[in-house]
Coordinates of C-alpha atoms in Angstrom, one line a residue:
Chain A
M4 CA 15.0 -79.1 -58.0
S5 CA 11.2 -79.1 -58.3
E6 CA 10.5 -79.5 -54.6
S7 CA 8.6 -76.6 -53.1
I8 CA 8.0 -75.9 -49.5
R9 CA 5.0 -73.8 -48.4
V10 CA 5.0 -72.3 -45.0
F11 CA 2.5 -70.2 -43.1
A12 CA 3.7 -67.7 -40.4
P13 CA 1.1 -66.0 -38.2
A14 CA 0.4 -62.5 -37.3
T15 CA 1.4 -61.4 -33.8
I16 CA 0.3 -58.9 -31.2
S17 CA 3.3 -57.3 -29.6
N18 CA 3.9 -55.2 -26.5
L19 CA 0.6 -56.4 -24.8
G20 CA 0.7 -53.3 -22.6
P21 CA 3.8 -53.4 -20.4
G22 CA 5.9 -55.6 -22.7
F23 CA 7.2 -52.9 -25.2
D24 CA 9.7 -54.6 -27.5
I25 CA 9.9 -57.8 -25.5
L26 CA 6.5 -59.5 -25.4
G27 CA 4.4 -60.9 -28.2
I28 CA 1.7 -63.5 -28.9
A29 CA 0.8 -65.4 -32.1
V30 CA -2.7 -65.0 -33.6
A31 CA -4.7 -67.7 -35.5
S32 CA -5.5 -67.6 -39.2
L33 CA -4.0 -64.2 -40.1
G34 CA -0.6 -64.4 -41.5
D35 CA 1.7 -64.6 -44.5
T36 CA 2.6 -67.6 -46.7
V37 CA 5.9 -68.2 -48.4
V38 CA 6.7 -70.9 -51.0
A39 CA 10.4 -71.7 -51.4
R40 CA 12.0 -73.6 -54.2
R41 CA 15.5 -74.5 -55.1
A42 CA 16.9 -72.4 -58.0
P43 CA 20.0 -73.1 -60.1
E44 CA 21.6 -69.7 -59.4
R45 CA 23.1 -68.9 -56.0
G46 CA 21.3 -66.4 -53.8
V47 CA 17.7 -65.5 -53.0
R48 CA 15.2 -64.1 -55.5
I49 CA 11.6 -63.2 -55.0
Q50 CA 9.5 -64.4 -58.0
V51 CA 6.2 -63.0 -57.0
I52 CA 4.4 -61.1 -54.3
T53 CA 0.6 -61.4 -54.0
G54 CA -1.7 -59.6 -51.6
A55 CA 0.3 -56.4 -51.3
D56 CA 1.2 -53.6 -53.8
A57 CA 3.9 -51.7 -52.0
L58 CA 6.5 -54.3 -51.2
P59 CA 9.8 -54.3 -53.0
L60 CA 10.9 -57.4 -55.0
D61 CA 14.5 -56.3 -54.5
P62 CA 15.9 -59.0 -52.2
E63 CA 17.9 -56.5 -50.2
K64 CA 14.8 -54.6 -49.2
N65 CA 12.3 -57.3 -48.7
T66 CA 12.2 -59.0 -45.2
A67 CA 11.3 -62.4 -46.7
A68 CA 14.4 -62.3 -48.9
I69 CA 16.7 -60.9 -46.3
A70 CA 15.6 -63.6 -43.8
A71 CA 16.0 -66.3 -46.4
A72 CA 19.5 -65.1 -47.3
A73 CA 20.5 -64.8 -43.6
T74 CA 19.3 -68.3 -43.0
L75 CA 21.5 -69.6 -45.9
R76 CA 24.5 -67.7 -44.4
R77 CA 23.9 -69.0 -40.9
A78 CA 23.5 -72.5 -42.1
G79 CA 26.8 -72.1 -44.1
I80 CA 25.1 -73.3 -47.3
E81 CA 25.5 -71.7 -50.6
A82 CA 22.3 -72.4 -52.5
G83 CA 19.8 -70.8 -54.8
V84 CA 16.4 -70.1 -53.5
E85 CA 13.3 -68.7 -55.2
L86 CA 10.5 -67.4 -53.0
E87 CA 6.8 -66.6 -53.6
L88 CA 5.4 -64.3 -50.9
H89 CA 1.7 -64.3 -50.4
K90 CA 0.8 -61.5 -48.0
G91 CA -2.3 -62.3 -45.9
L92 CA -1.4 -59.5 -43.5
P93 CA -1.9 -55.8 -44.2
I94 CA 1.4 -53.8 -44.1
G95 CA 1.8 -51.2 -41.3
S96 CA -1.1 -52.5 -39.2
G97 CA 0.8 -53.3 -36.0
L98 CA 0.4 -57.1 -36.5
G99 CA 3.9 -58.0 -37.3
S100 CA 3.6 -58.1 -41.1
S101 CA 7.3 -57.8 -41.9
A102 CA 8.1 -60.3 -39.2
A103 CA 5.6 -62.9 -40.5
S104 CA 7.1 -62.6 -44.0
A105 CA 10.6 -63.0 -42.6
V106 CA 9.6 -66.0 -40.4
A107 CA 7.8 -67.8 -43.2
A108 CA 10.7 -67.3 -45.6
A109 CA 13.4 -68.3 -43.0
Y110 CA 11.4 -71.4 -42.0
A111 CA 10.6 -72.4 -45.6
T112 CA 14.2 -72.0 -46.6
N113 CA 15.5 -74.0 -43.7
L114 CA 13.1 -76.9 -44.5
L115 CA 14.1 -76.7 -48.1
L116 CA 17.7 -77.2 -47.1
G117 CA 16.8 -80.2 -44.9
S118 CA 16.6 -78.3 -41.6
P119 CA 20.2 -77.6 -40.9
L120 CA 19.1 -75.1 -38.2
R121 CA 16.8 -75.7 -35.2
K122 CA 13.8 -73.5 -35.1
P123 CA 15.0 -71.1 -32.4
E124 CA 18.2 -70.6 -34.5
L125 CA 16.0 -68.9 -37.1
I126 CA 15.3 -66.0 -34.8
E127 CA 18.6 -64.3 -35.6
P128 CA 18.1 -64.4 -39.4
C129 CA 14.6 -63.0 -38.9
L130 CA 16.0 -60.2 -36.6
E131 CA 18.4 -59.2 -39.4
A132 CA 15.4 -58.8 -41.7
E133 CA 13.4 -56.9 -39.1
A134 CA 16.3 -54.6 -38.5
A135 CA 16.2 -53.6 -42.1
V136 CA 12.7 -52.3 -42.0
A137 CA 11.4 -51.9 -38.4
G138 CA 14.4 -51.9 -36.0
R139 CA 16.0 -54.9 -34.3
H140 CA 13.4 -56.2 -32.0
G141 CA 12.1 -59.8 -31.5
D142 CA 8.6 -59.4 -30.0
N143 CA 7.0 -60.2 -33.4
V144 CA 9.5 -62.6 -34.9
A145 CA 9.8 -64.9 -31.9
P146 CA 6.1 -65.6 -31.4
S147 CA 5.4 -65.8 -35.2
L148 CA 8.1 -68.5 -35.4
L149 CA 7.5 -70.4 -32.1
G150 CA 3.8 -69.7 -31.5
G151 CA 2.2 -68.9 -28.2
L152 CA 3.2 -66.1 -25.8
I153 CA 6.9 -65.3 -25.9
L154 CA 9.0 -63.0 -23.7
V155 CA 12.3 -61.8 -25.4
R156 CA 14.7 -61.5 -22.5
S157 CA 17.7 -60.6 -24.6
L158 CA 18.6 -60.2 -28.3
D159 CA 22.4 -60.3 -27.8
P160 CA 22.5 -63.2 -27.3
V161 CA 19.0 -64.3 -28.3
D162 CA 17.2 -65.6 -25.2
V163 CA 13.5 -66.1 -25.5
V164 CA 11.1 -67.6 -22.9
R165 CA 7.8 -69.3 -23.6
L166 CA 5.2 -68.2 -21.1
P167 CA 2.2 -70.3 -20.1
I168 CA -1.2 -69.0 -21.3
P169 CA -4.3 -69.4 -19.0
D170 CA -7.0 -71.6 -20.5
G171 CA -9.8 -70.2 -22.5
L172 CA -8.5 -66.7 -23.2
T173 CA -9.5 -65.1 -26.5
L174 CA -7.6 -62.4 -28.4
V175 CA -9.3 -59.7 -30.3
V176 CA -7.6 -57.5 -32.9
V177 CA -9.4 -54.6 -34.4
T178 CA -7.7 -52.9 -37.4
P179 CA -8.9 -49.6 -38.5
D180 CA -8.8 -48.4 -42.1
F181 CA -6.0 -46.0 -41.3
S182 CA -2.3 -46.0 -42.2
L183 CA 0.3 -45.5 -39.5
P184 CA 3.9 -46.2 -40.7
T185 CA 6.0 -47.9 -38.1
R186 CA 8.6 -45.2 -38.6
E187 CA 6.1 -42.5 -37.3
A188 CA 5.0 -44.7 -34.4
R189 CA 8.6 -45.2 -33.3
A190 CA 9.4 -41.5 -33.7
V191 CA 7.2 -40.6 -30.8
L192 CA 9.0 -42.9 -28.4
P193 CA 10.9 -41.1 -25.7
R194 CA 14.7 -41.5 -25.6
E195 CA 14.7 -41.5 -21.8
V196 CA 12.0 -42.2 -19.2
P197 CA 11.8 -41.4 -15.5
L198 CA 13.2 -44.0 -13.2
S199 CA 9.8 -44.3 -11.6
A200 CA 8.2 -45.1 -14.9
T201 CA 10.9 -47.7 -15.6
V202 CA 10.1 -49.4 -12.2
E203 CA 6.4 -49.2 -13.0
M204 CA 6.9 -50.9 -16.4
A205 CA 9.0 -53.7 -14.8
A206 CA 6.5 -54.2 -12.0
N207 CA 3.6 -54.5 -14.4
L208 CA 5.5 -56.8 -16.8
G209 CA 6.6 -59.0 -13.8
A210 CA 3.0 -59.1 -12.6
L211 CA 1.7 -60.0 -16.1
V212 CA 4.2 -62.9 -16.3
A213 CA 3.2 -64.1 -12.8
A214 CA -0.5 -63.9 -13.7
C215 CA 0.1 -66.0 -16.8
A216 CA 1.8 -68.6 -14.6
S217 CA -0.8 -68.6 -11.9
G218 CA -3.9 -68.1 -14.0
D219 CA -4.9 -65.1 -11.8
L220 CA -6.9 -63.1 -14.4
G221 CA -7.6 -60.3 -12.0
L222 CA -3.9 -59.7 -11.7
M223 CA -3.5 -60.0 -15.4
A224 CA -6.1 -57.2 -15.9
R225 CA -4.4 -54.9 -13.4
A226 CA -1.0 -55.6 -14.9
M227 CA -1.9 -54.7 -18.5
T228 CA -1.1 -51.0 -18.1
D229 CA 1.5 -49.0 -19.9
R230 CA 2.2 -45.3 -19.4
I231 CA 5.3 -45.1 -21.5
V232 CA 4.3 -46.1 -25.0
E233 CA 0.6 -46.3 -25.2
P234 CA -0.2 -42.7 -24.4
R235 CA 2.2 -41.4 -27.0
R236 CA 1.0 -43.7 -29.8
A237 CA -2.6 -43.2 -28.9
D238 CA -2.3 -39.6 -30.0
L239 CA -1.4 -40.9 -33.5
I240 CA -4.5 -43.1 -33.9
P241 CA -8.0 -41.5 -34.1
G242 CA -10.2 -42.9 -31.4
A243 CA -7.5 -45.2 -29.9
R244 CA -8.3 -44.2 -26.3
A245 CA -12.0 -44.6 -26.9
V246 CA -11.5 -48.0 -28.5
I247 CA -9.3 -49.2 -25.5
E248 CA -11.9 -47.9 -23.1
A249 CA -14.7 -49.6 -25.0
A250 CA -12.9 -52.9 -24.9
R251 CA -12.4 -52.7 -21.1
H252 CA -16.0 -51.5 -20.6
A253 CA -17.2 -54.5 -22.6
G254 CA -15.3 -56.8 -20.2
A255 CA -11.9 -57.3 -21.7
L256 CA -9.2 -58.1 -19.2
G257 CA -6.9 -55.7 -21.0
S258 CA -6.6 -53.7 -24.2
S259 CA -3.9 -51.6 -25.8
I260 CA -2.2 -50.8 -29.1
S261 CA -0.9 -53.8 -31.0
G262 CA 2.8 -53.2 -31.8
A263 CA 3.2 -49.9 -33.5
G264 CA -0.5 -49.7 -34.3
P265 CA -3.0 -48.7 -35.6
S266 CA -4.5 -52.1 -34.6
I267 CA -5.9 -52.3 -31.1
F268 CA -6.0 -55.6 -29.3
A269 CA -8.0 -56.9 -26.4
I270 CA -7.5 -60.0 -24.2
C271 CA -10.8 -61.5 -23.0
R272 CA -11.8 -64.3 -20.7
S273 CA -13.8 -66.2 -23.3
A274 CA -14.8 -66.3 -26.9
R275 CA -18.2 -64.7 -26.0
S276 CA -16.5 -61.9 -24.1
G277 CA -14.2 -61.5 -27.1
Q278 CA -17.2 -61.0 -29.5
E279 CA -18.6 -58.4 -27.2
A280 CA -15.3 -56.5 -27.0
A281 CA -14.8 -56.7 -30.7
E282 CA -18.2 -55.2 -31.4
A283 CA -17.7 -52.4 -28.9
M284 CA -14.2 -51.6 -30.3
R285 CA -15.5 -51.5 -33.9
R286 CA -18.3 -49.1 -32.8
A287 CA -15.8 -46.9 -31.1
F288 CA -13.6 -46.6 -34.2
A289 CA -16.8 -45.9 -36.2
A290 CA -17.7 -43.1 -33.9
H291 CA -14.3 -41.6 -34.8
G292 CA -15.0 -42.0 -38.5
L293 CA -12.9 -45.1 -39.1
A294 CA -14.2 -48.4 -40.5
A295 CA -12.4 -51.3 -38.9
T296 CA -12.2 -55.1 -39.2
A297 CA -12.2 -57.3 -36.1
H298 CA -10.4 -60.7 -35.8
L299 CA -10.9 -63.1 -33.0
S300 CA -8.4 -65.8 -32.1
P301 CA -7.7 -68.3 -29.3
A302 CA -4.8 -67.1 -27.2
D303 CA -2.7 -70.2 -27.6
C304 CA -1.9 -70.5 -31.3
P305 CA 0.9 -72.4 -33.1
G306 CA 3.8 -70.6 -34.9
A307 CA 5.3 -71.1 -38.3
R308 CA 4.4 -74.4 -39.9
R309 CA 4.4 -76.2 -43.2
V310 CA 1.0 -76.0 -45.0
Chain B
M16 CA -3.8 -54.3 30.5
S17 CA -0.8 -56.6 31.2
E18 CA -1.1 -58.7 28.0
S19 CA 2.1 -58.4 25.9
I20 CA 2.5 -59.5 22.3
R21 CA 6.0 -60.4 21.0
V22 CA 6.5 -60.4 17.3
F23 CA 9.5 -61.2 15.1
A24 CA 9.8 -59.7 11.6
P25 CA 12.6 -60.9 9.3
A26 CA 15.3 -59.1 7.4
T27 CA 14.7 -58.9 3.7
I28 CA 16.8 -58.8 0.6
S29 CA 15.4 -56.3 -1.9
N30 CA 15.9 -55.5 -5.6
L31 CA 17.4 -59.0 -6.3
G32 CA 19.1 -57.6 -9.4
P33 CA 16.4 -56.4 -11.9
G34 CA 13.7 -55.8 -9.2
F35 CA 14.7 -52.4 -8.0
D36 CA 12.1 -51.1 -5.6
I37 CA 9.6 -53.8 -6.4
L38 CA 11.0 -57.3 -5.5
G39 CA 12.1 -58.6 -2.1
I40 CA 12.5 -61.8 -0.2
A41 CA 12.4 -62.7 3.5
V42 CA 15.5 -64.1 5.2
A43 CA 15.6 -66.6 8.1
S44 CA 16.7 -65.8 11.7
L45 CA 17.9 -62.3 11.1
G46 CA 15.3 -59.7 12.1
D47 CA 13.8 -57.4 14.7
T48 CA 11.5 -58.2 17.6
V49 CA 8.9 -55.9 19.0
V50 CA 6.9 -56.3 22.2
A51 CA 3.6 -54.4 22.3
R52 CA 1.5 -53.7 25.4
R53 CA -1.6 -51.8 26.2
A54 CA -0.9 -48.5 27.9
P55 CA -3.5 -46.3 29.7
E56 CA -2.6 -43.1 27.8
R57 CA -3.6 -42.8 24.1
G58 CA -1.0 -42.9 21.5
V59 CA 2.2 -44.9 20.8
R60 CA 5.3 -44.7 23.0
I61 CA 8.6 -46.5 22.8
Q62 CA 9.8 -47.7 26.2
V63 CA 13.1 -49.2 25.2
I64 CA 15.3 -49.9 22.3
T65 CA 18.0 -52.6 22.5
G66 CA 20.5 -53.7 20.0
A67 CA 21.1 -50.2 18.4
D68 CA 22.4 -46.9 19.7
A69 CA 21.4 -44.5 17.0
L70 CA 17.7 -45.0 16.8
P71 CA 15.3 -42.2 18.1
L72 CA 12.9 -42.9 20.9
D73 CA 10.8 -40.1 19.5
P74 CA 7.6 -41.8 18.2
E75 CA 7.5 -39.5 15.2
K76 CA 10.9 -40.5 14.0
N77 CA 11.0 -44.2 14.8
T78 CA 9.6 -46.5 12.1
A79 CA 8.2 -48.9 14.7
A80 CA 6.3 -46.2 16.4
I81 CA 5.1 -44.6 13.1
A82 CA 3.9 -48.0 11.9
A83 CA 2.1 -48.8 15.1
A84 CA 0.4 -45.4 15.2
A85 CA -0.6 -45.8 11.5
T86 CA -2.1 -49.2 12.3
L87 CA -4.2 -47.7 15.1
R88 CA -5.4 -45.0 12.7
R89 CA -6.2 -47.4 9.9
A90 CA -8.1 -49.7 12.3
G91 CA -10.0 -46.6 13.6
I92 CA -9.1 -47.5 17.2
E93 CA -7.9 -44.9 19.7
A94 CA -5.7 -46.8 22.2
G95 CA -2.5 -46.5 24.1
V96 CA 0.4 -48.8 23.0
E97 CA 3.8 -49.2 24.5
L98 CA 6.5 -50.8 22.4
E99 CA 9.9 -52.4 23.2
L100 CA 12.1 -52.6 20.1
H101 CA 14.8 -55.2 20.1
K102 CA 17.0 -54.7 17.0
G103 CA 18.5 -57.9 15.7
L104 CA 19.4 -56.2 12.4
P105 CA 22.2 -53.7 11.8
I106 CA 20.9 -50.3 10.6
G107 CA 21.9 -49.1 7.1
S108 CA 23.0 -52.6 6.0
G109 CA 20.7 -53.0 3.1
L110 CA 18.7 -55.7 4.8
G111 CA 15.5 -53.8 5.4
S112 CA 16.2 -52.8 9.0
S113 CA 13.7 -50.0 9.2
A114 CA 11.1 -52.1 7.4
A115 CA 11.5 -55.0 9.9
S116 CA 11.0 -52.7 12.8
A117 CA 7.9 -51.2 11.2
V118 CA 6.5 -54.6 10.3
A119 CA 7.1 -56.1 13.7
A120 CA 5.4 -53.1 15.4
A121 CA 2.4 -53.0 13.1
Y122 CA 1.8 -56.7 13.4
A123 CA 2.2 -56.7 17.2
T124 CA -0.1 -53.7 17.5
N125 CA -2.7 -55.4 15.3
L126 CA -2.6 -58.6 17.4
L127 CA -2.8 -56.6 20.6
L128 CA -6.0 -55.0 19.3
G129 CA -7.5 -58.3 18.4
S130 CA -6.5 -58.3 14.7
P131 CA -8.9 -55.7 13.3
L132 CA -6.9 -55.6 10.1
R133 CA -5.9 -58.5 7.8
K134 CA -2.2 -59.0 7.4
P135 CA -2.0 -57.4 3.9
E136 CA -3.8 -54.4 5.2
L137 CA -0.7 -53.7 7.4
I138 CA 1.4 -52.9 4.3
E139 CA 0.1 -49.4 4.1
P140 CA 0.9 -48.5 7.7
C141 CA 4.4 -49.9 7.2
L142 CA 4.8 -47.9 4.0
E143 CA 4.0 -44.7 5.9
A144 CA 6.8 -45.6 8.3
E145 CA 9.3 -46.4 5.5
A146 CA 8.4 -43.1 3.8
A147 CA 9.6 -41.3 6.9
V148 CA 13.1 -42.7 6.7
A149 CA 13.8 -44.4 3.4
G150 CA 11.3 -43.4 0.8
R151 CA 7.9 -44.9 0.0
H152 CA 8.7 -48.4 -1.3
G153 CA 7.4 -51.8 -0.5
D154 CA 10.1 -54.2 -1.5
N155 CA 11.3 -54.7 2.1
V156 CA 8.0 -54.2 4.0
A157 CA 5.9 -56.7 1.9
P158 CA 8.2 -59.7 2.2
S159 CA 9.0 -59.0 5.9
L160 CA 5.3 -59.0 6.6
L161 CA 4.2 -61.8 4.3
G162 CA 7.3 -63.9 4.0
G163 CA 8.7 -65.5 0.9
L164 CA 9.3 -63.7 -2.4
I165 CA 7.0 -60.8 -3.1
L166 CA 6.6 -58.6 -6.2
V167 CA 5.2 -55.2 -5.5
R168 CA 3.1 -54.4 -8.6
S169 CA 1.8 -51.1 -7.3
L170 CA 1.8 -49.0 -4.1
D171 CA -1.2 -46.8 -5.0
P172 CA -3.3 -48.9 -4.5
V173 CA -1.2 -51.6 -2.7
D174 CA -1.0 -54.6 -5.0
V175 CA 1.5 -57.3 -4.1
V176 CA 2.1 -60.7 -5.7
R177 CA 3.6 -63.8 -4.0
L178 CA 5.9 -65.5 -6.4
P179 CA 6.8 -69.2 -6.3
I180 CA 10.3 -70.1 -5.1
P181 CA 12.0 -73.1 -6.7
D182 CA 12.9 -75.9 -4.2
G183 CA 16.2 -76.0 -2.5
L184 CA 17.5 -72.5 -3.2
T185 CA 19.7 -70.9 -0.6
L186 CA 20.2 -67.2 0.1
V187 CA 23.5 -65.8 1.2
V188 CA 23.9 -62.3 2.6
V189 CA 27.4 -60.9 3.3
T190 CA 27.5 -57.7 5.3
P191 CA 30.8 -55.8 5.4
D192 CA 31.9 -53.6 8.3
F193 CA 31.2 -50.5 6.3
S194 CA 28.5 -47.8 6.7
L195 CA 26.5 -46.7 3.7
P196 CA 23.5 -44.5 4.6
T197 CA 20.4 -45.3 2.5
R198 CA 20.3 -41.5 1.7
E199 CA 23.7 -41.7 -0.1
A200 CA 22.8 -44.9 -1.9
R201 CA 19.6 -43.3 -3.2
A202 CA 21.4 -40.1 -4.2
V203 CA 23.3 -41.9 -6.9
L204 CA 20.2 -43.2 -8.6
P205 CA 19.5 -41.6 -12.1
R206 CA 16.4 -39.5 -12.4
E207 CA 15.9 -40.8 -16.0
V208 CA 17.1 -43.9 -17.8
P209 CA 17.3 -44.6 -21.5
L210 CA 14.3 -46.4 -23.0
S211 CA 16.5 -49.3 -24.0
A212 CA 17.6 -49.8 -20.3
T213 CA 14.0 -49.6 -19.2
V214 CA 13.1 -52.4 -21.7
E215 CA 16.1 -54.4 -20.5
M216 CA 15.1 -54.1 -16.8
A217 CA 11.5 -55.2 -17.6
A218 CA 12.7 -58.1 -19.8
N219 CA 15.0 -59.4 -17.0
L220 CA 12.4 -59.0 -14.3
G221 CA 9.8 -60.8 -16.4
A222 CA 12.3 -63.6 -17.1
L223 CA 13.1 -63.8 -13.4
V224 CA 9.4 -64.2 -12.6
A225 CA 9.0 -66.8 -15.3
A226 CA 12.0 -68.7 -14.0
C227 CA 10.6 -68.7 -10.5
A228 CA 7.4 -70.2 -11.8
S229 CA 9.0 -72.8 -14.1
G230 CA 12.0 -73.7 -11.9
D231 CA 14.4 -72.9 -14.8
L232 CA 17.5 -72.0 -12.8
G233 CA 19.5 -71.3 -15.9
L234 CA 17.1 -68.7 -16.9
M235 CA 17.0 -67.3 -13.3
A236 CA 20.8 -66.9 -13.5
R237 CA 20.7 -65.1 -16.8
A238 CA 17.9 -62.9 -15.7
M239 CA 19.6 -61.7 -12.5
T240 CA 21.3 -58.7 -14.2
D241 CA 20.8 -55.0 -13.5
R242 CA 22.6 -52.3 -15.4
I243 CA 20.7 -49.4 -13.9
V244 CA 21.2 -49.5 -10.1
E245 CA 24.0 -52.0 -9.4
P246 CA 26.8 -50.2 -11.3
R247 CA 26.1 -46.9 -9.6
R248 CA 25.9 -48.3 -6.1
A249 CA 28.8 -50.7 -6.6
D250 CA 31.0 -47.6 -6.8
L251 CA 30.0 -46.7 -3.2
I252 CA 31.0 -50.1 -1.7
P253 CA 34.7 -51.1 -1.6
G254 CA 35.1 -54.4 -3.4
A255 CA 31.4 -54.8 -4.4
R256 CA 32.2 -55.8 -7.9
A257 CA 34.8 -58.3 -6.8
V258 CA 32.4 -59.8 -4.2
I259 CA 29.6 -60.2 -6.8
E260 CA 32.1 -61.7 -9.2
A261 CA 33.4 -64.1 -6.5
A262 CA 29.9 -65.3 -5.7
R263 CA 29.2 -66.0 -9.4
H264 CA 32.5 -67.7 -9.8
A265 CA 31.8 -69.9 -6.8
G266 CA 28.6 -71.1 -8.5
A267 CA 25.9 -68.7 -7.3
L268 CA 23.0 -68.4 -9.7
G269 CA 23.1 -64.6 -9.2
S270 CA 24.5 -62.0 -6.9
S271 CA 24.0 -58.3 -6.5
I272 CA 23.7 -55.5 -3.9
S273 CA 21.0 -56.1 -1.3
G274 CA 18.7 -53.1 -1.2
A275 CA 20.7 -49.9 -0.8
G276 CA 23.8 -51.9 0.4
P277 CA 26.4 -52.4 1.5
S278 CA 25.3 -56.0 2.0
I279 CA 25.8 -58.2 -1.0
F280 CA 23.5 -61.2 -1.5
A281 CA 23.8 -64.4 -3.6
I282 CA 21.2 -67.0 -4.6
C283 CA 22.5 -70.5 -4.8
R284 CA 21.3 -73.9 -5.9
S285 CA 21.9 -75.6 -2.6
A286 CA 23.1 -75.0 1.0
R287 CA 26.5 -76.4 0.0
S288 CA 26.8 -74.0 -2.9
G289 CA 25.7 -71.3 -0.6
Q290 CA 28.6 -72.1 1.8
E291 CA 31.1 -71.9 -1.0
A292 CA 29.7 -68.6 -2.2
A293 CA 29.7 -67.1 1.3
E294 CA 33.3 -68.0 1.8
A295 CA 34.3 -66.6 -1.6
M296 CA 32.4 -63.4 -0.9
R297 CA 33.9 -62.9 2.5
R298 CA 37.4 -63.4 1.1
A299 CA 36.7 -60.9 -1.6
F300 CA 35.6 -58.3 0.9
A301 CA 38.7 -59.1 3.0
A302 CA 40.9 -58.5 -0.1
H303 CA 39.5 -55.0 -0.1
G304 CA 40.2 -54.5 3.6
L305 CA 36.7 -55.1 4.9
A306 CA 35.7 -57.6 7.5
A307 CA 32.4 -59.1 6.7
T308 CA 29.8 -61.5 8.3
A309 CA 28.0 -64.1 6.2
H310 CA 24.5 -65.3 6.8
L311 CA 22.9 -68.3 5.0
S312 CA 19.1 -68.9 4.8
P313 CA 16.7 -71.1 2.9
A314 CA 15.0 -69.1 0.2
D315 CA 11.4 -69.7 1.3
C316 CA 11.1 -68.2 4.8
P317 CA 8.1 -67.1 6.8
G318 CA 7.2 -63.4 7.4
A319 CA 6.3 -61.6 10.6
R320 CA 5.0 -63.9 13.4
R321 CA 4.3 -64.1 17.1
V322 CA 7.1 -65.5 19.1

């Protein structure tokens, strides 16, 4: 009963411009860690949370516990599991914090049970957890679990597609010292969009997928536009437009809001270009009175793994 | 002054399920032919149209003449051009009839002038012609001109992407003896769509593009769904739903309405599978009282060319 499994699940950038709710990519180093142990009493309990003050220990409200319990149910195993959750990710930053906790817990629980489920089968338990706090969408969960760049074609049934990533690309994430609850960021979404905007989103997403496959970075840059979600959320984040513009001006292929924000990401041709974009983006936030931290990452990063 | 240029431009299947207004593919053998000759008097005239009764000779109303005139303007050349238009395509069938005429005329005119414009530069003159009869969209014009499978990322500016086509695929087009004016087919389109449907269209289009690149035919089949346009247009075409269902039941990877209809297309794994789907689709139309002709084609066909 003393075995413990420690799992790290990475932060993720979702949406990536035209991929609202369906496209996400894993980031290096940033993420959450969960330790899972067998417990004598059935069910899932959270023993301790470090790195965050605001998260509930209540297993019905915490995404790590919800995902672990859903994993047990899906595996058809009645067991007792105790979790430690070590938050490495700020909450409400647009980097898939709740998803990383859910993924780390689901994967650790599955390993603890002897891996009754294959890794992709853990997406559904993690979606249940996401649905409890941020709505049922898979663009953070899938890349945090599987790594790399993932397109979520469908949630019912779950159907995810790994996309190729052109060599050498660097991700930049700049997170301002500013709180934007996911609830508020989702409240500004339109219920309906013009058919022309629908067609435009699909065209840009299709072109982005084509660019990933062919390595055409010019096409990737042209395709990374979004006129449905980004303009509305940019109004909620001081300096967002200036930060995106600064990234592009510094040579980024594309830049937009990461998930629900307030983090802004950029995709750059090289690590050096990423450094330049990161500096420009931090300066642009500073000009709007916000301190910000920048994080660089290769674009092709692994997903959840035992550590 | 006696040189004449004869050009064939193929029919095209557009939309292909989730690619409304942005995705199209060229078809073999079916198409329009234009013969262009120098004429002493400036401007474009149509001498003769064969193969269709209803088309206007008036150069301001005929897409071949409009495209030829726009090609002259774009090339900055004041010349006289006489056109013969030989329609091989039925009008209003959903196979890009107006686009094929425009493409054949633009390409023939450009060749006649000594090719002042590159082939992709002819898209814009052809779009002007399409706009006069069927709305400004490039999903027929681009593949008829360039051949193969083309994603239209943007019209302003023109930005088209050639997509890879998995080996061995066969296209089936079944055209019923039923008239459905493009105007009517466009009138049933919604002005606005729910955000969730927008996301679903983009997800399926992205997955379809990914499937073309990777050759994952199972994914291609799952991605060829459309809940925005197909259901509305299917109501206008007797038996459309049964024909689509018959194609899938016969083993087609996907099936939907070609362009504005009433033709229905299917994409199949092989020529043999295509034969089976074509038979099933014709029988389904017959069961709804409509005679129909079937046309099979390899999926990777050339675009406009001198013949």
